[in-house]
Coordinates of N, CA and C and ligand atoms in Angstrom, one line a residue:
M1 N 38.3 147.9 -1.5 CA 38.8 148.7 -0.4 C 39.3 147.7 0.7
N2 N 40.5 148.1 1.2 CA 41.2 147.2 2.1 C 41.0 147.6 3.6
F3 N 40.5 146.6 4.3 CA 40.2 146.8 5.7 C 41.3 146.3 6.6
P4 N 41.5 146.8 7.8 CA 40.8 147.9 8.3 C 41.1 149.3 7.7
L5 N 40.1 150.1 7.7 CA 40.4 151.5 7.3 C 41.0 152.2 8.6
I6 N 42.0 153.0 8.4 CA 42.6 153.7 9.5 C 42.3 155.2 9.4
A7 N 41.8 155.7 10.5 CA 41.4 157.1 10.6 C 42.1 157.8 11.7
P8 N 43.3 158.4 11.5 CA 44.0 159.2 12.5 C 43.1 160.3 13.0
S9 N 43.1 160.5 14.3 CA 42.3 161.6 14.9 C 43.1 162.9 15.0
V10 N 42.7 163.9 14.3 CA 43.4 165.2 14.2 C 43.4 165.9 15.5
L11 N 42.5 165.4 16.5 CA 42.5 166.0 17.8 C 43.9 165.9 18.5
S12 N 44.6 164.8 18.1 CA 45.9 164.6 18.8 C 47.1 165.2 18.0
A13 N 46.7 165.9 16.9 CA 47.8 166.5 16.1 C 48.4 167.7 16.8
D14 N 49.5 168.2 16.3 CA 50.1 169.4 16.8 C 49.5 170.6 16.1
F15 N 48.6 171.4 16.8 CA 47.9 172.4 16.1 C 48.8 173.6 15.6
A16 N 49.9 173.7 16.2 CA 50.8 174.7 15.7 C 51.6 174.3 14.5
N17 N 51.4 173.0 14.2 CA 52.0 172.4 12.9 C 51.0 171.6 12.2
L18 N 49.8 172.1 12.1 CA 48.7 171.3 11.6 C 49.0 170.9 10.1
G19 N 49.5 171.9 9.3 CA 49.8 171.6 7.9 C 50.7 170.4 7.8
R20 N 51.7 170.4 8.6 CA 52.7 169.3 8.6 C 52.0 168.0 8.9
D21 N 51.2 168.0 9.9 CA 50.5 166.7 10.3 C 49.5 166.3 9.3
I22 N 48.8 167.2 8.6 CA 47.9 166.8 7.6 C 48.7 166.2 6.4
E23 N 49.8 166.8 6.1 CA 50.6 166.2 5.0 C 51.1 164.8 5.3
M24 N 51.5 164.6 6.6 CA 51.9 163.3 7.1 C 50.8 162.3 6.8
I25 N 49.5 162.7 7.1 CA 48.4 161.7 6.9 C 48.2 161.5 5.4
N26 N 48.3 162.6 4.7 CA 48.1 162.5 3.2 C 49.1 161.4 2.6
N27 N 50.3 161.5 3.1 CA 51.4 160.6 2.5 C 51.5 159.3 3.2
S28 N 50.6 159.0 4.2 CA 50.7 157.7 4.9 C 49.6 156.7 4.3
E29 N 49.6 155.6 4.9 CA 48.6 154.6 4.5 C 47.2 154.8 5.1
A30 N 47.0 155.9 5.8 CA 45.7 156.2 6.4 C 44.7 156.4 5.3
D31 N 43.4 156.0 5.7 CA 42.3 156.1 4.8 C 41.5 157.4 4.9
W32 N 41.3 157.8 6.2 CA 40.4 158.9 6.5 C 41.1 159.9 7.5
F33 N 40.6 161.1 7.5 CA 40.9 162.1 8.5 C 39.7 162.0 9.5
H34 N 40.0 161.7 10.8 CA 38.9 161.7 11.8 C 38.9 163.1 12.5
I35 N 37.8 163.8 12.4 CA 37.7 165.2 12.9 C 36.7 165.3 14.0
D36 N 37.2 165.6 15.2 CA 36.4 165.6 16.4 C 35.9 167.0 16.8
V37 N 34.6 167.2 16.7 CA 34.0 168.5 17.0 C 33.3 168.4 18.4
M38 N 33.7 169.2 19.4 CA 33.2 169.2 20.7 C 32.7 170.6 21.1
D39 N 31.5 170.6 21.7 CA 30.8 171.9 22.0 C 30.9 172.4 23.4
G40 N 31.5 171.6 24.3 CA 31.6 172.0 25.7 C 30.2 171.8 26.5
V41 N 29.2 171.2 25.8 CA 27.9 171.0 26.4 C 27.7 169.5 26.4
F42 N 27.7 168.9 25.2 CA 27.5 167.4 25.1 C 28.7 166.7 25.8
V43 N 29.9 167.2 25.6 CA 31.1 166.7 26.3 C 31.8 167.8 27.0
P44 N 32.5 167.5 28.1 CA 33.2 168.5 28.9 C 34.5 169.0 28.3
N45 N 34.5 169.3 27.0 CA 35.6 169.9 26.3 C 35.2 170.6 25.1
I46 N 36.0 171.5 24.6 CA 35.7 172.3 23.4 C 36.9 172.0 22.4
S47 N 36.7 171.6 21.2 CA 37.8 171.4 20.3 C 37.9 172.5 19.3
F48 N 37.3 172.3 18.1 CA 37.5 173.4 17.1 C 36.2 173.3 16.2
G49 N 36.1 174.3 15.4 CA 34.9 174.5 14.6 C 35.2 174.7 13.1
F50 N 34.2 175.4 12.4 CA 34.3 175.5 11.0 C 35.6 176.0 10.3
P51 N 36.1 177.1 10.9 CA 37.3 177.7 10.2 C 38.5 176.6 10.1
V52 N 38.6 175.9 11.2 CA 39.7 174.9 11.3 C 39.4 173.7 10.3
I53 N 38.1 173.3 10.3 CA 37.8 172.2 9.5 C 37.9 172.5 8.0
K54 N 37.5 173.8 7.6 CA 37.7 174.2 6.3 C 39.2 174.3 5.9
A55 N 40.0 174.7 6.8 CA 41.5 174.8 6.6 C 42.0 173.3 6.4
I56 N 41.6 172.4 7.2 CA 42.0 171.0 7.0 C 41.6 170.5 5.7
Q57 N 40.4 170.7 5.3 CA 39.8 170.2 4.1 C 40.6 170.7 2.8
K58 N 41.0 171.9 2.9 CA 41.8 172.5 1.8 C 43.0 171.7 1.5
Q59 N 43.6 171.1 2.5 CA 44.9 170.4 2.3 C 44.7 168.9 2.3
A60 N 43.6 168.4 2.9 CA 43.4 167.0 3.0 C 43.1 166.3 1.7
K61 N 43.8 165.2 1.4 CA 43.5 164.5 0.2 C 42.7 163.2 0.4
K62 N 42.2 163.0 1.6 CA 41.4 161.8 1.9 C 40.1 162.1 2.5
T63 N 39.3 161.1 2.7 CA 37.9 161.3 3.2 C 37.9 162.0 4.6
M64 N 37.0 163.0 4.7 CA 36.8 163.7 5.9 C 35.7 163.1 6.8
D65 N 36.1 162.4 7.8 CA 35.2 161.7 8.7 C 34.9 162.6 10.0
V66 N 33.8 163.2 10.0 CA 33.5 164.2 11.1 C 32.6 163.7 12.1
H67 N 33.1 163.7 13.4 CA 32.4 163.1 14.5 C 32.0 164.3 15.4
L68 N 30.6 164.5 15.4 CA 30.1 165.6 16.2 C 29.7 165.2 17.6
M69 N 30.4 165.8 18.5 CA 30.1 165.6 19.9 C 29.4 166.9 20.4
I70 N 28.2 167.2 19.8 CA 27.5 168.4 20.1 C 26.0 168.1 20.3
V71 N 25.4 169.0 21.1 CA 23.9 168.8 21.2 C 23.2 169.3 20.0
Q72 N 22.1 168.8 19.7 CA 21.2 169.2 18.5 C 22.1 169.3 17.3
P73 N 22.7 168.3 16.9 CA 23.6 168.3 15.7 C 22.9 168.7 14.4
E74 N 21.5 168.5 14.4 CA 20.8 168.7 13.2 C 20.8 170.2 12.8
R75 N 21.2 171.1 13.7 CA 21.3 172.5 13.4 C 22.3 172.8 12.4
Y76 N 23.4 172.0 12.3 CA 24.5 172.4 11.5 C 24.9 171.5 10.3
I77 N 24.0 170.7 9.9 CA 24.3 169.7 8.8 C 24.8 170.4 7.5
K78 N 24.1 171.4 7.1 CA 24.6 172.1 5.9 C 25.9 172.8 6.1
D79 N 26.2 173.3 7.2 CA 27.5 173.9 7.5 C 28.6 173.0 7.5
F80 N 28.4 171.7 8.0 CA 29.5 170.8 8.0 C 29.7 170.3 6.5
K81 N 28.7 170.2 5.8 CA 28.8 169.8 4.4 C 29.7 170.9 3.7
A82 N 29.3 172.2 3.9 CA 30.1 173.3 3.3 C 31.5 173.3 3.8
A83 N 31.8 172.8 5.0 CA 33.1 172.8 5.6 C 34.0 171.7 5.0
G84 N 33.3 170.7 4.3 CA 34.1 169.7 3.7 C 33.9 168.2 4.2
A85 N 32.9 168.0 5.1 CA 32.6 166.7 5.6 C 32.2 165.7 4.5
D86 N 32.7 164.5 4.5 CA 32.2 163.5 3.6 C 31.3 162.5 4.4
I87 N 31.7 162.3 5.6 CA 30.9 161.4 6.5 C 30.6 162.3 7.7
L88 N 29.4 162.3 8.2 CA 29.0 163.1 9.3 C 28.3 162.2 10.3
S89 N 28.9 162.0 11.5 CA 28.4 161.2 12.6 C 27.8 162.1 13.7
V90 N 26.6 161.7 14.1 CA 25.9 162.4 15.2 C 25.8 161.4 16.4
H91 N 25.7 161.9 17.6 CA 25.6 161.0 18.7 C 24.1 160.6 18.9
Y92 N 23.9 159.3 19.1 CA 22.6 158.7 19.4 C 22.0 159.5 20.6
E93 N 22.8 159.8 21.6 CA 22.3 160.4 22.8 C 22.0 161.9 22.7
A94 N 22.4 162.4 21.5 CA 22.2 163.9 21.3 C 21.1 164.1 20.2
S95 N 20.5 163.0 19.8 CA 19.6 163.2 18.6 C 18.2 162.6 18.9
T96 N 17.3 163.5 19.2 CA 15.9 163.1 19.5 C 15.2 162.5 18.3
H97 N 15.4 163.1 17.1 CA 14.8 162.5 15.9 C 15.9 162.0 15.0
L98 N 16.5 160.9 15.4 CA 17.7 160.4 14.7 C 17.4 160.0 13.3
H99 N 16.3 159.4 13.0 CA 16.0 159.0 11.6 C 15.9 160.2 10.7
R100 N 15.3 161.3 11.1 CA 15.2 162.5 10.3 C 16.6 163.1 10.1
T101 N 17.3 163.1 11.2 CA 18.7 163.7 11.1 C 19.6 162.9 10.1
L102 N 19.5 161.6 10.1 CA 20.3 160.8 9.2 C 19.9 161.1 7.8
Y103 N 18.6 161.2 7.5 CA 18.2 161.5 6.1 C 18.6 162.9 5.7
A104 N 18.6 163.8 6.6 CA 19.0 165.2 6.3 C 20.5 165.2 5.9
I105 N 21.3 164.3 6.6 CA 22.7 164.2 6.3 C 22.9 163.6 4.9
K106 N 22.1 162.6 4.6 CA 22.2 161.9 3.3 C 21.8 162.9 2.2
E107 N 20.7 163.6 2.5 CA 20.2 164.6 1.5 C 21.3 165.6 1.0
E108 N 22.2 165.8 1.9 CA 23.3 166.8 1.6 C 24.5 166.0 0.8
G109 N 24.3 164.7 0.6 CA 25.3 164.0 -0.2 C 26.4 163.4 0.7
M110 N 26.2 163.4 2.0 CA 27.2 162.8 2.9 C 26.8 161.4 3.4
K111 N 27.8 160.6 3.8 CA 27.5 159.4 4.5 C 27.0 159.7 5.9
A112 N 26.0 158.9 6.4 CA 25.5 159.3 7.7 C 25.9 158.3 8.8
G113 N 26.5 158.8 9.8 CA 27.0 157.9 10.9 C 26.3 158.2 12.2
V114 N 26.3 157.2 13.1 CA 25.8 157.4 14.4 C 26.8 156.9 15.4
A115 N 27.1 157.8 16.4 CA 28.1 157.5 17.4 C 27.3 157.1 18.7
I116 N 27.9 156.1 19.4 CA 27.2 155.7 20.6 C 28.2 155.7 21.8
N117 N 27.8 156.2 22.9 CA 28.6 156.3 24.1 C 28.8 154.9 24.7
P118 N 29.8 154.7 25.5 CA 30.1 153.4 26.1 C 28.9 152.8 26.8
H119 N 28.0 153.6 27.4 CA 26.8 153.0 28.1 C 25.6 152.7 27.2
T120 N 25.7 153.1 26.0 CA 24.5 152.9 25.1 C 24.5 151.5 24.5
P121 N 23.5 150.7 24.7 CA 23.6 149.3 24.2 C 23.3 149.3 22.7
V122 N 23.9 148.4 22.0 CA 23.8 148.4 20.5 C 22.4 148.0 20.1
H123 N 21.6 147.3 20.9 CA 20.3 146.9 20.4 C 19.4 148.1 20.2
L124 N 19.7 149.3 20.8 CA 18.9 150.5 20.5 C 19.0 150.9 19.0
L125 N 20.0 150.4 18.3 CA 20.1 150.7 16.9 C 19.4 149.8 16.0
K126 N 18.7 148.8 16.5 CA 18.2 147.7 15.7 C 17.2 148.2 14.6
D127 N 16.3 149.1 15.0 CA 15.3 149.5 14.0 C 15.8 150.6 13.0
I128 N 17.1 151.0 13.2 CA 17.6 152.0 12.3 C 18.9 151.6 11.6
I129 N 19.3 150.4 11.9 CA 20.7 150.0 11.4 C 20.8 150.0 9.9
K130 N 19.7 149.7 9.2 CA 19.8 149.8 7.7 C 19.9 151.2 7.1
D131 N 19.6 152.2 8.0 CA 19.7 153.5 7.5 C 21.0 154.2 7.8
I132 N 21.9 153.4 8.5 CA 23.2 154.0 9.0 C 24.3 153.5 8.1
D133 N 25.2 154.4 7.7 CA 26.4 154.0 6.9 C 27.5 153.6 7.8
L134 N 27.6 154.2 9.0 CA 28.7 154.0 9.9 C 28.3 154.1 11.3
V135 N 28.6 153.1 12.2 CA 28.4 153.3 13.6 C 29.8 153.6 14.2
C136 N 29.9 154.7 14.9 CA 31.1 155.1 15.6 C 30.9 154.7 17.0
M137 N 31.6 153.5 17.4 CA 31.4 153.0 18.7 C 32.5 153.6 19.6
M138 N 32.0 154.3 20.6 CA 33.0 154.9 21.5 C 33.5 153.9 22.5
S139 N 34.9 153.8 22.5 CA 35.5 152.8 23.5 C 36.2 153.5 24.6
V140 N 35.9 154.9 24.7 CA 36.2 155.7 25.9 C 35.0 156.7 26.0
N141 N 34.9 157.3 27.1 CA 33.9 158.4 27.2 C 34.3 159.6 26.4
P142 N 33.5 160.0 25.4 CA 33.9 161.1 24.5 C 34.3 162.4 25.2
G143 N 35.3 163.1 24.6 CA 35.7 164.4 25.2 C 37.2 164.6 25.1
F144 N 38.0 163.5 25.2 CA 39.4 163.7 25.3 C 40.1 162.6 24.5
G145 N 41.3 162.9 24.0 CA 42.2 161.8 23.4 C 43.0 161.2 24.6
G146 N 43.6 160.1 24.3 CA 44.6 159.5 25.2 C 44.0 158.8 26.4
Q147 N 42.7 158.4 26.4 CA 42.1 157.8 27.5 C 42.2 156.2 27.5
K148 N 41.9 155.6 28.6 CA 42.0 154.2 28.7 C 40.8 153.5 28.0
F149 N 41.1 152.5 27.2 CA 40.2 151.7 26.5 C 39.2 150.9 27.4
I150 N 37.9 150.9 27.1 CA 36.9 150.2 27.9 C 36.8 148.8 27.3
E151 N 37.1 147.8 28.1 CA 37.2 146.4 27.7 C 35.9 145.8 27.1
Q152 N 34.7 146.3 27.7 CA 33.4 145.8 27.3 C 33.2 146.0 25.7
T153 N 34.0 146.9 25.2 CA 33.8 147.2 23.7 C 33.9 146.0 22.8
Y154 N 34.8 145.0 23.2 CA 34.9 143.9 22.3 C 33.6 143.1 22.1
T155 N 32.9 142.9 23.2 CA 31.6 142.2 23.2 C 30.6 143.0 22.4
K156 N 30.6 144.3 22.7 CA 29.7 145.2 22.1 C 29.9 145.2 20.6
C157 N 31.1 145.2 20.2 CA 31.5 145.2 18.7 C 31.0 144.0 18.1
A158 N 31.2 142.8 18.7 CA 30.7 141.5 18.2 C 29.2 141.5 18.1
D159 N 28.5 142.0 19.1 CA 27.1 142.1 19.1 C 26.6 142.9 17.9
L160 N 27.2 144.1 17.7 CA 26.8 145.0 16.6 C 27.1 144.3 15.3
K161 N 28.2 143.6 15.2 CA 28.5 142.9 13.9 C 27.4 141.9 13.6
A162 N 27.0 141.2 14.6 CA 26.0 140.2 14.4 C 24.7 140.8 14.0
M163 N 24.3 142.0 14.6 CA 23.1 142.7 14.2 C 23.2 143.2 12.8
I164 N 24.3 143.7 12.4 CA 24.5 144.2 11.0 C 24.4 143.0 10.0
L165 N 25.0 141.9 10.3 CA 25.0 140.8 9.3 C 23.5 140.2 9.2
A166 N 22.8 140.2 10.4 CA 21.5 139.6 10.4 C 20.5 140.6 9.6
S167 N 20.8 141.9 9.6 CA 19.9 142.8 9.0 C 20.2 143.0 7.5
G168 N 21.4 142.6 7.1 CA 21.7 142.8 5.7 C 22.2 144.2 5.4
S169 N 22.4 144.9 6.4 CA 22.9 146.3 6.3 C 24.4 146.3 5.9
D170 N 24.9 147.3 5.2 CA 26.3 147.4 4.8 C 27.0 148.4 5.7
C171 N 26.5 148.7 6.8 CA 27.0 149.7 7.8 C 28.4 149.2 8.3
L172 N 29.3 150.2 8.4 CA 30.7 149.9 8.9 C 30.7 150.2 10.4
I173 N 31.6 149.4 11.0 CA 31.8 149.6 12.5 C 33.2 150.3 12.7
E174 N 33.1 151.5 13.3 CA 34.3 152.3 13.6 C 34.5 152.3 15.1
I175 N 35.7 152.0 15.5 CA 36.0 152.1 17.0 C 36.8 153.3 17.3
D176 N 36.4 154.1 18.3 CA 37.0 155.4 18.6 C 37.4 155.5 20.0
G177 N 38.7 155.5 20.3 CA 39.2 155.7 21.6 C 40.1 154.5 22.1
G178 N 41.3 154.8 22.5 CA 42.2 153.8 23.0 C 42.6 152.7 22.1
V179 N 42.6 153.0 20.8 CA 43.1 152.0 19.8 C 44.6 152.0 19.9
N180 N 45.2 150.8 20.0 CA 46.7 150.7 20.0 C 47.0 149.3 19.5
E181 N 48.3 148.9 19.6 CA 48.7 147.6 19.1 C 48.1 146.4 19.9
I182 N 47.7 146.7 21.1 CA 47.1 145.6 22.0 C 45.6 145.5 21.6
T183 N 44.9 146.6 21.6 CA 43.4 146.6 21.4 C 43.0 146.3 19.9
A184 N 43.8 146.8 19.0 CA 43.4 146.8 17.6 C 43.2 145.3 17.1
P185 N 44.1 144.4 17.3 CA 43.8 143.0 16.8 C 42.6 142.4 17.3
K186 N 42.3 142.6 18.6 CA 41.1 142.1 19.2 C 39.8 142.7 18.7
L187 N 39.9 144.0 18.4 CA 38.8 144.7 17.8 C 38.5 144.2 16.4
L188 N 39.5 144.0 15.7 CA 39.3 143.4 14.3 C 38.7 142.0 14.3
A189 N 39.2 141.3 15.3 CA 38.6 139.9 15.5 C 37.1 140.0 15.9
S190 N 36.8 141.1 16.5 CA 35.4 141.3 17.0 C 34.5 141.9 15.9
G191 N 35.1 142.2 14.7 CA 34.2 142.7 13.6 C 34.4 144.2 13.3
A192 N 35.4 144.9 13.8 CA 35.6 146.3 13.5 C 36.1 146.4 12.1
D193 N 35.6 147.5 11.4 CA 36.1 147.8 10.1 C 37.0 149.0 10.0
V194 N 36.8 150.0 10.9 CA 37.5 151.3 10.9 C 38.1 151.5 12.3
L195 N 39.4 151.8 12.3 CA 40.0 152.1 13.6 C 40.4 153.6 13.6
V196 N 39.9 154.3 14.6 CA 40.3 155.7 14.8 C 41.5 155.6 15.8
A197 N 42.6 156.4 15.5 CA 43.7 156.4 16.5 C 44.3 157.8 16.6
G198 N 44.3 158.3 17.8 CA 44.8 159.7 18.0 C 46.1 159.6 18.7
N199 N 46.1 159.4 20.0 CA 47.3 159.4 20.8 C 48.3 158.3 20.3
Y200 N 47.8 157.2 19.9 CA 48.7 156.1 19.5 C 49.5 156.5 18.3
V201 N 48.9 157.2 17.4 CA 49.6 157.7 16.2 C 50.5 158.9 16.5
F202 N 49.9 159.9 17.1 CA 50.6 161.2 17.2 C 51.7 161.2 18.3
A203 N 51.5 160.4 19.3 CA 52.6 160.4 20.4 C 53.7 159.4 20.1
S204 N 53.6 158.7 18.9 CA 54.6 157.7 18.6 C 55.8 158.4 17.9
N205 N 56.9 157.7 17.9 CA 58.1 158.3 17.3 C 58.0 158.5 15.8
N206 N 57.3 157.6 15.2 CA 57.1 157.6 13.7 C 55.7 157.4 13.3
P207 N 54.8 158.5 13.3 CA 53.4 158.3 13.1 C 53.1 157.6 11.8
T208 N 53.9 157.8 10.7 CA 53.6 157.2 9.5 C 53.8 155.7 9.6
E209 N 54.8 155.2 10.3 CA 55.0 153.8 10.6 C 53.9 153.2 11.4
T210 N 53.5 154.0 12.4 CA 52.4 153.5 13.3 C 51.1 153.3 12.5
I211 N 50.8 154.2 11.6 CA 49.6 154.0 10.8 C 49.8 152.8 9.9
A212 N 51.0 152.6 9.4 CA 51.2 151.4 8.5 C 51.1 150.1 9.3
S213 N 51.5 150.2 10.6 CA 51.4 148.9 11.4 C 50.0 148.6 11.7
L214 N 49.1 149.6 11.8 CA 47.7 149.3 12.0 C 47.1 148.7 10.7
K215 N 47.5 149.3 9.6 CA 46.9 148.9 8.3 C 47.3 147.5 8.0
K216 N 48.5 147.1 8.5 CA 49.0 145.7 8.2 C 48.2 144.7 8.9
L217 N 47.4 145.0 9.9 CA 46.6 144.1 10.6 C 45.5 143.6 9.7
G218 N 45.4 144.0 8.5 CA 44.4 143.8 7.5 C 43.5 142.6 7.7
T219 N 42.2 142.7 7.5 CA 41.3 141.6 7.8 C 40.6 141.2 6.5
H220 N 39.9 142.1 5.9 CA 39.1 141.7 4.7 C 39.1 142.8 3.7
T221 N 38.6 142.4 2.5 CA 38.4 143.4 1.4 C 37.0 143.4 1.0
T222 N 36.5 144.6 0.6 CA 35.1 144.6 0.2 C 34.9 145.9 -0.7
Q223 N 33.7 145.9 -1.4 CA 33.4 147.0 -2.2 C 32.7 148.1 -1.3
L224 N 33.0 149.3 -1.6 CA 32.3 150.4 -0.9 C 30.9 150.5 -1.5
A225 N 29.9 150.6 -0.6 CA 28.5 150.6 -1.0 C 28.3 151.9 -1.8
Ligands
LIG301 C1 37.3 161.3 21.9 C2 37.4 161.4 20.4 C3 38.4 160.5 19.8 C4 39.8 160.7 20.2 C5 40.5 159.4 20.2 O1 36.2 162.0 22.3 O2 36.2 161.1 19.8 O3 38.3 160.5 18.4 O4 40.5 161.6 19.5 O5 41.7 159.5 20.8 P1 42.7 158.3 21.2 O6 42.9 157.5 20.0 O7 43.9 159.0 21.7 O8 41.9 157.6 22.3
LIG302 ZN1 36.1 160.8 17.5

């Protein structure tokens, strides 16, 4: 598998032309579909739910990476599996019994991710890092596409990488928010494996080329666990 993995965020797609935008991702060098689910409670925005995810899944030919920005995410694990999620990430801040939730996700045959807000220190993941397949590190406050990247993320990403290496975990680091041609190379140098990109891809003149330009920043190759 060639890193970085590129995960265009469907949140920035044109919903009136969703089929066209899904097809663009299918035919691009992107690796995953990043699907943002917001409940208007955990974050101050509402995005979309099961009918839309199922419709995307019908047409999508790549991994469905679902990022839940909802309270009590453990309520809907089976539903997201049924909707087509391959990777399901829940927020650390929204999960009282995170360990139980991660194993419930794995039990359904999905990869289990943990998303952390910009204010959440990575050391809080220390005792659970070996149980996590993916850390979705928020580099903006979750809720909206097109926000300004938070610079502290580089240090945080390097700290998390060190923790992962020390633990022997094969957890991937995904960076979510404000990824572009300036931030991406520095993120990869800090240990990032997966780059989510919404606005940078969909507001560009040639989204397919923009995805290819991120993919070209290639860092390393590894086996998928
Ligand atoms: C924000 C979402 C992100 C968002 C990223 O809450 O989790 O996935 O779509 O958008 P950009 O790349 O535009 O910052
Ligand atoms: Zn996201």
